[in-house]
Every structure is written in C-alpha cells, then in structure tokens.
Short mmCIF file of C-alpha atoms in Angstrom, two decimals:
data_model
loop_
_atom_site.label_atom_id
_atom_site.label_comp_id
_atom_site.label_asym_id
_atom_site.label_seq_id
_atom_site.Cartn_x
_atom_site.Cartn_y
_atom_site.Cartn_z
CA MET F 160 -3.96 11.14 6.32
CA LEU F 161 -3.70 14.86 5.78
CA VAL F 162 -2.06 16.61 8.69
CA SER F 163 -1.97 20.35 9.17
CA CYS F 164 -0.20 21.71 12.22
CA LYS F 165 0.80 25.05 13.62
CA GLY F 166 3.85 26.56 12.05
CA LYS F 167 5.17 29.89 10.81
CA PRO F 168 3.35 30.93 7.63
CA SER F 169 5.49 33.04 5.35
CA GLU F 170 2.51 35.24 4.45
CA GLN F 171 -1.02 36.04 5.53
CA GLN F 172 -3.35 33.15 4.87
CA THR F 173 -7.08 32.51 4.75
CA TYR F 174 -8.94 29.26 4.10
CA THR F 175 -8.73 29.92 0.34
CA SER F 176 -5.72 32.17 -0.19
CA GLY F 177 -2.02 32.33 0.54
CA LYS F 178 0.84 29.89 0.06
CA GLU F 179 1.25 26.52 1.81
CA GLN F 180 3.75 23.70 1.52
CA ILE F 181 2.24 20.23 1.90
CA LEU F 182 4.20 17.05 2.54
CA VAL F 183 2.68 14.19 0.55
CA ASP F 184 3.18 10.45 0.93
CA GLU F 185 4.33 9.52 -2.60
CA THR F 186 1.93 6.56 -2.53
CA PHE F 187 -1.01 8.95 -2.87
CA ALA F 188 0.56 11.44 -5.28
CA PRO F 189 -1.96 11.08 -8.17
CA ILE F 190 -5.08 11.77 -6.09
CA ILE F 191 -3.53 14.65 -4.13
CA GLU F 192 -2.28 16.24 -7.34
CA ASP F 193 -5.85 16.06 -8.68
CA GLN F 194 -7.24 17.57 -5.48
CA THR F 195 -4.68 20.38 -5.59
CA TYR F 196 -5.40 21.19 -9.23
CA LEU F 197 -9.14 21.48 -8.57
CA PHE F 198 -8.62 23.48 -5.36
CA GLU F 199 -6.30 26.00 -7.03
CA SER F 200 -8.61 26.22 -10.07
CA THR F 201 -11.48 27.05 -7.73
CA TYR F 202 -9.51 29.50 -5.55
CA SER F 203 -7.13 31.49 -7.75
CA ASP F 204 -5.35 33.09 -4.78
CA ALA F 205 -4.36 29.70 -3.33
CA ASN F 206 -0.85 28.38 -4.00
CA ILE F 207 -0.08 24.85 -2.76
CA ASP F 208 3.41 23.42 -3.11
CA LEU F 209 3.40 19.60 -2.89
CA VAL F 210 6.55 18.01 -1.45
CA MET F 211 6.60 14.25 -2.25
CA LYS F 212 8.36 12.05 0.31
CA SER F 213 8.30 8.52 1.69
CA GLU F 214 6.39 8.15 4.96
CA ASN F 215 9.46 8.07 7.21
CA GLU F 216 11.06 11.09 5.53
CA LEU F 217 7.74 12.90 5.60
CA LEU F 218 7.12 12.35 9.31
CA ASN F 219 10.64 13.42 10.23
CA LEU F 220 10.09 16.73 8.44
CA PHE F 221 6.61 17.10 9.84
CA LEU F 222 7.70 16.59 13.45
CA SER F 223 10.46 19.15 12.98
CA ASP F 224 7.66 21.73 12.51
CA SER F 225 9.26 22.90 9.25
CA ILE F 226 6.13 22.28 7.16
CA GLN F 227 2.54 22.71 8.33
CA VAL F 228 0.75 20.04 6.30
CA ALA F 229 1.46 16.37 5.59
CA ILE F 230 -0.50 13.61 3.88
CA VAL F 231 0.12 10.09 5.19
CA SER F 232 -1.87 6.90 5.78
CA ARG F 233 -1.92 6.43 9.53
CA LEU F 234 -2.92 8.19 12.71
CA LEU F 235 -0.34 9.86 14.89
CA ASN F 236 1.05 7.58 17.60
CA ALA F 237 1.19 8.54 21.28
CA GLN F 238 4.66 10.09 21.07
CA GLU F 239 3.80 12.12 17.98
CA THR F 240 0.55 13.30 19.53
CA LYS F 241 2.40 14.37 22.68
CA HIS F 242 4.79 16.42 20.53
CA PHE F 243 1.93 18.68 19.43
CA GLU F 244 -0.02 18.61 22.69
CA SER F 245 3.07 19.85 24.53
CA LYS F 246 2.82 22.97 22.36
CA ASN F 247 -0.88 23.38 23.17
CA ILE F 248 -1.85 22.50 19.61
CA LYS F 249 -5.33 21.01 19.31
CA ILE F 250 -5.45 18.02 16.95
CA ARG F 251 -8.61 17.40 14.93
CA ILE F 252 -9.04 14.20 12.91
CA ASN F 253 -11.26 13.38 9.94
CA ARG F 254 -11.09 10.37 7.64
CA PHE F 255 -11.58 11.26 3.97
CA ALA F 256 -10.94 8.01 2.05
CA ILE F 257 -10.15 4.30 2.16
CA ASP F 258 -7.33 3.09 -0.07
CA GLY F 259 -6.91 -0.38 -1.53
CA ILE F 260 -3.35 -1.64 -1.93
CA ALA F 261 -3.07 -3.32 -5.32
CA LEU F 262 -0.87 -6.31 -6.14
CA ILE F 263 0.06 -6.08 -9.82
CA THR F 264 1.80 -8.19 -12.42
CA HIS F 265 2.25 -8.29 -16.19
CA ASN F 266 -0.67 -9.51 -18.28
CA SER F 267 1.47 -12.39 -19.53
CA SER F 268 2.15 -13.62 -15.99
CA ASN F 269 0.59 -16.88 -14.77
CA TYR F 270 -0.42 -15.17 -11.52
CA VAL F 271 -4.16 -14.43 -11.28
CA ASN F 272 -4.94 -14.59 -7.55
CA LEU F 273 -3.03 -14.56 -4.27
CA ASP F 274 -3.75 -15.63 -0.69
CA VAL F 275 -2.92 -13.32 2.22
CA SER F 276 -1.41 -16.35 3.97
CA ASP F 277 1.19 -16.70 1.18
CA ILE F 278 1.92 -12.97 1.33
CA ILE F 279 2.57 -13.26 5.06
CA LYS F 280 4.79 -16.30 4.54
CA ILE F 281 7.13 -14.54 2.10
CA LEU F 282 7.25 -11.50 4.41
CA LYS F 283 8.39 -13.79 7.22
CA GLY F 284 11.00 -15.46 5.01
CA GLU F 285 9.06 -18.73 4.89
CA LYS F 286 8.34 -20.96 1.89
CA SER F 287 5.57 -19.40 -0.18
CA SER F 288 3.89 -19.72 -3.57
CA LEU F 289 5.28 -16.25 -4.29
CA ASN F 290 8.80 -15.80 -5.58
CA SER F 291 9.05 -12.12 -4.68
CA LEU F 292 7.28 -8.88 -3.84
CA VAL F 293 8.46 -5.51 -5.15
CA PHE F 294 7.72 -2.40 -3.06
CA ASP F 295 8.01 1.32 -3.76
CA ASN F 296 10.49 2.41 -1.08
CA ALA F 297 12.19 0.94 1.97
CA ASN F 298 10.79 3.80 4.08
CA SER F 299 7.30 3.81 2.60
CA SER F 300 3.91 3.54 4.27
CA THR F 301 3.22 0.45 2.13
CA ILE F 302 6.14 -1.50 3.59
CA ARG F 303 5.12 -0.37 7.08
CA TYR F 304 1.58 -1.64 6.40
CA PHE F 305 2.83 -5.07 5.28
CA LYS F 306 5.19 -5.38 8.25
CA GLU F 307 2.20 -4.81 10.53
CA LEU F 308 0.16 -7.31 8.51
CA ALA F 309 2.80 -10.00 9.02
CA GLY F 310 3.60 -8.99 12.60
CA ILE F 311 7.30 -8.50 11.88
CA LYS F 312 9.86 -5.76 12.56
CA ASN F 313 12.35 -6.60 9.83
CA LEU F 314 11.93 -7.89 6.30
CA PRO F 315 13.79 -10.97 5.04
CA GLN F 316 16.86 -10.47 2.89
CA GLU F 317 15.49 -12.62 0.09
CA GLY F 318 12.27 -12.31 -1.87
CA ILE F 319 11.46 -8.71 -0.86
CA TYR F 320 12.71 -5.79 -2.94
CA ALA F 321 12.31 -2.02 -2.53
CA LEU F 322 12.82 0.49 -5.31
CA LYS F 323 12.38 4.28 -5.06
CA SER F 324 8.77 5.02 -6.05
CA ASN F 325 5.45 3.62 -7.24
CA SER F 326 6.42 4.63 -10.79
CA ASP F 327 9.54 2.48 -10.49
CA VAL F 328 7.46 -0.49 -9.33
CA ILE F 329 5.11 -0.21 -12.32
CA LYS F 330 8.02 0.01 -14.76
CA TYR F 331 9.83 -2.92 -13.08
CA VAL F 332 6.78 -5.19 -13.22
CA ASN F 333 6.32 -4.33 -16.88
CA ASP F 334 9.95 -5.20 -17.66
CA ASN F 335 9.93 -8.37 -15.51
CA PRO F 336 6.72 -10.30 -16.32
CA GLY F 337 7.11 -12.87 -13.52
CA SER F 338 7.31 -10.24 -10.76
CA ILE F 339 4.57 -8.95 -8.43
CA GLY F 340 4.51 -5.28 -7.48
CA VAL F 341 2.74 -3.48 -4.64
CA VAL F 342 1.21 -0.04 -5.35
CA GLY F 343 -1.68 2.16 -4.29
CA VAL F 344 -4.72 1.39 -6.49
CA ASN F 345 -4.87 5.04 -7.59
CA TRP F 346 -1.68 4.49 -9.61
CA MET F 347 -3.52 1.87 -11.67
CA VAL F 348 -6.85 3.68 -12.02
CA GLN F 349 -5.40 7.12 -12.82
CA PRO F 350 -1.74 6.67 -13.73
CA PRO F 351 0.43 9.62 -14.80
CA ILE F 352 0.37 10.21 -18.56
CA GLU F 353 3.84 8.73 -19.04
CA LEU F 354 2.71 5.44 -17.45
CA GLU F 355 -0.69 5.02 -19.13
CA LYS F 356 0.56 2.70 -21.90
CA ILE F 357 2.54 0.61 -19.44
CA VAL F 358 -0.42 0.20 -17.07
CA GLU F 359 -2.51 -1.16 -19.96
CA ASP F 360 -0.13 -4.16 -20.06
CA LEU F 361 -0.52 -4.89 -16.34
CA LYS F 362 -3.25 -6.59 -14.31
CA ILE F 363 -4.43 -6.36 -10.71
CA LEU F 364 -4.52 -9.66 -8.84
CA GLY F 365 -7.40 -10.93 -6.74
CA VAL F 366 -6.64 -11.49 -3.04
CA LYS F 367 -8.25 -13.93 -0.59
CA ASN F 368 -8.06 -13.15 3.12
CA SER F 369 -6.84 -15.50 5.85
CA SER F 370 -9.30 -18.16 7.03
CA GLY F 371 -12.04 -16.87 9.34
CA LYS F 372 -11.69 -13.24 8.28
CA PRO F 373 -13.94 -11.19 5.96
CA GLY F 374 -12.96 -11.87 2.36
CA SER F 375 -11.74 -15.42 3.03
CA ASP F 376 -14.50 -17.01 0.93
CA ALA F 377 -13.25 -15.84 -2.48
CA TYR F 378 -10.70 -13.70 -4.30
CA TYR F 379 -11.46 -9.99 -4.28
CA LYS F 380 -9.91 -6.99 -6.02
CA PRO F 381 -9.44 -3.41 -4.74
CA THR F 382 -12.60 -2.15 -6.44
CA GLN F 383 -14.68 0.45 -4.67
CA ASN F 384 -17.47 -2.10 -4.19
CA ASP F 385 -15.24 -4.77 -2.63
CA ILE F 386 -13.60 -2.17 -0.39
CA ALA F 387 -17.00 -0.77 0.64
CA ILE F 388 -18.40 -4.17 1.66
CA GLY F 389 -15.20 -4.97 3.57
CA MET F 390 -14.16 -7.97 1.47
CA TYR F 391 -10.88 -6.77 0.00
CA PRO F 392 -8.31 -7.48 2.74
CA LEU F 393 -5.56 -4.96 1.94
CA THR F 394 -7.05 -1.56 2.80
CA ARG F 395 -6.06 1.46 4.85
CA SER F 396 -7.86 4.62 5.89
CA LEU F 397 -6.66 8.11 4.99
CA TYR F 398 -7.26 10.91 7.47
CA VAL F 399 -7.31 14.66 7.75
CA ILE F 400 -5.58 15.64 10.99
CA ASN F 401 -5.76 19.38 11.55
CA CYS F 402 -3.76 21.12 14.24
CA GLU F 403 -3.23 24.44 12.50
CA GLY F 404 -4.71 26.37 15.40
CA GLY F 405 -6.27 29.14 13.33
CA THR F 406 -7.33 30.36 9.92
CA GLY F 407 -5.06 28.97 7.24
CA LEU F 408 -4.84 27.47 3.78
CA GLY F 409 -4.13 24.02 5.25
CA THR F 410 -7.47 24.05 7.04
CA GLY F 411 -9.23 25.19 3.86
CA PHE F 412 -7.60 22.45 1.78
CA ALA F 413 -8.47 19.80 4.38
CA SER F 414 -12.10 20.94 4.39
CA PHE F 415 -12.16 20.88 0.59
CA ILE F 416 -10.93 17.27 0.43
CA ALA F 417 -13.50 16.18 2.99
CA GLY F 418 -16.30 18.13 1.25
CA GLU F 419 -18.51 17.07 -1.63
CA ARG F 420 -16.21 18.21 -4.46
CA GLY F 421 -13.16 16.64 -2.87
CA GLN F 422 -15.06 13.41 -2.25
CA ARG F 423 -16.01 13.28 -5.93
CA VAL F 424 -12.30 13.43 -6.76
CA VAL F 425 -11.75 10.50 -4.39
CA LEU F 426 -14.57 8.57 -6.07
CA LYS F 427 -13.05 9.14 -9.52
CA SER F 428 -9.59 8.09 -8.31
CA GLY F 429 -10.57 4.50 -7.50
CA LEU F 430 -10.35 4.99 -3.73
CA LEU F 431 -13.48 4.79 -1.59
CA PRO F 432 -14.73 8.20 -0.37
CA ASP F 433 -15.44 8.49 3.34
CA SER F 434 -18.82 9.98 2.41
CA ILE F 435 -20.34 8.96 -0.91
CA PRO F 436 -21.30 12.11 -2.88
CA SER F 437 -25.02 12.39 -3.53
CA ARG F 438 -26.43 12.02 -7.03
CA GLU F 439 -29.38 13.94 -8.44
CA ILE F 440 -31.58 12.22 -11.04
CA ASN F 441 -33.95 14.28 -13.13
CA ILE F 442 -36.99 12.36 -14.38
CA VAL F 443 -38.52 13.83 -17.50
CA ASN F 444 -42.08 12.82 -18.35
#
C-alpha cells in the first residue's frame, strides 16, 4: 500500500520533479526499488529517497506526519483514517498489486508442501507437522498477516522465530536446511544480486488451503496464475493511498506505479498487477 499524505515539502514539487522521502515496508523493497529506478530514469528531475522500515516502525513515522509517503500492505484502520480526516486531508485509495507470501526451504529439505491448517497450529502453539517458521521481523507486516490468519494476538514462545529482514531469512534458511522461512515472493523472483546464488539453492513450497476454502483441493504456489485464479491461500493486496492534497511528487509516483509502465514492473516482479498490461501482437503475412 503506497500512502502519500500532506506534509511540508522541502522544495517546490510537481508530479515529476522535486525531492520526496518514501517510507517502504522492507518486505516489498525489491519491487519498489525497481519502480523508483524506472521513475527516476524517466523523469530526471525526480529524486526519491527510499526509507526501509518494518510495518510498525513505518506507520509510527507516517502518523507523525514527518514523511509524506509510505508503502505498506494494508488499508488504514479507523483511527488512522480519523488522524488524517481531522486535518481535512482527503484520502484516495487505489490497489496496484497482489502479493503472494512464499514459504521457502533449502532444496535438500524433505519439505515439499504445507497445509494452512498446520501453519495455523504452530502459530497457536499447538502440535504441528512443522518444527518452526522463520519470519523477517517481529514488527513486520508478514507477522501481522499470519497473526490475523491464525486469529491470535501473541505468538508462541517456541517454534516461531523473527530475524531482522527478508535477506536474513533467506540466508538463515540456506544455512539451516531443515528450516522454513517466510518472505515476499518478490525476494525469490528478483532477489538482490548478493542473494542470487543463495536463492538458487532454495525452493518455494506448495500450500493447500483449509477445508472448504478456495485452494483446498490441491497444493498451490505463489505463481501469478495461482494468485490470479484465487487458489494460492497466502496473498495480500497492495494499495496506493493518496492524501497529498495537491500537486506533488508522491502523487506522480503513485500514478506511475498504477499506470501501464508501473504495472509491467509489477508483472516482472512475480506479483500480480492490479491491471494486466495489454500486449500488442503484430501478424506479418
């Protein structure tokens, strides 16, 4: 979710020029870095400074009005919405992608598939076929998502581990072949250069949903096709929430991500674009 709200720009801005700080949920760092690179390459007068944070840290900064733009994976709740409405800031919302949360393990691991029911059991501290789950950060959007999935407020003290980042999870799973890590699928499809060799030694597990729900008939992976047909159970929408209140670089960047070029970046990243970019086919006789 990309959020842009009224603040105090340090310089004159337009939709395609000026300087803007953007808070980014670390879970989506690879795709947002790609979007920023293309945006700045297209508009040479645009300067975007990405500030990577966990979701909780990000929202605390965002609600302090210190930074105008934030990228997270959920809608604002009632209290957060009221914060901006009390300042007469109009909030506009657009979804730009659907993310699949990938469960990963080392290629040598015996794990191939997982059931959502077993994931929920270990999150509740109950006996499960899983020995452990390794998350990116105790304050991350991924842990918040899994708490909501299991309907719990607190995680058990055994079987659940939190590191500092998605990079740390990938390295840990590589060094501990029996472990299962939880990362955004973009980290596996387009990993940073320093992780490319490591990712080659890892695999993404198939996941079967709980009985009676879509995706409960087989094991599905976070491919764009399985996400599009609603069969992969661990997905979340990403949104553009704009409350800038005027002409600004945040609004221009949000429009770019939601536009055709930005959606092509989403398509390449392994996430599902909110609107599939059109393709032109030339037929030569």
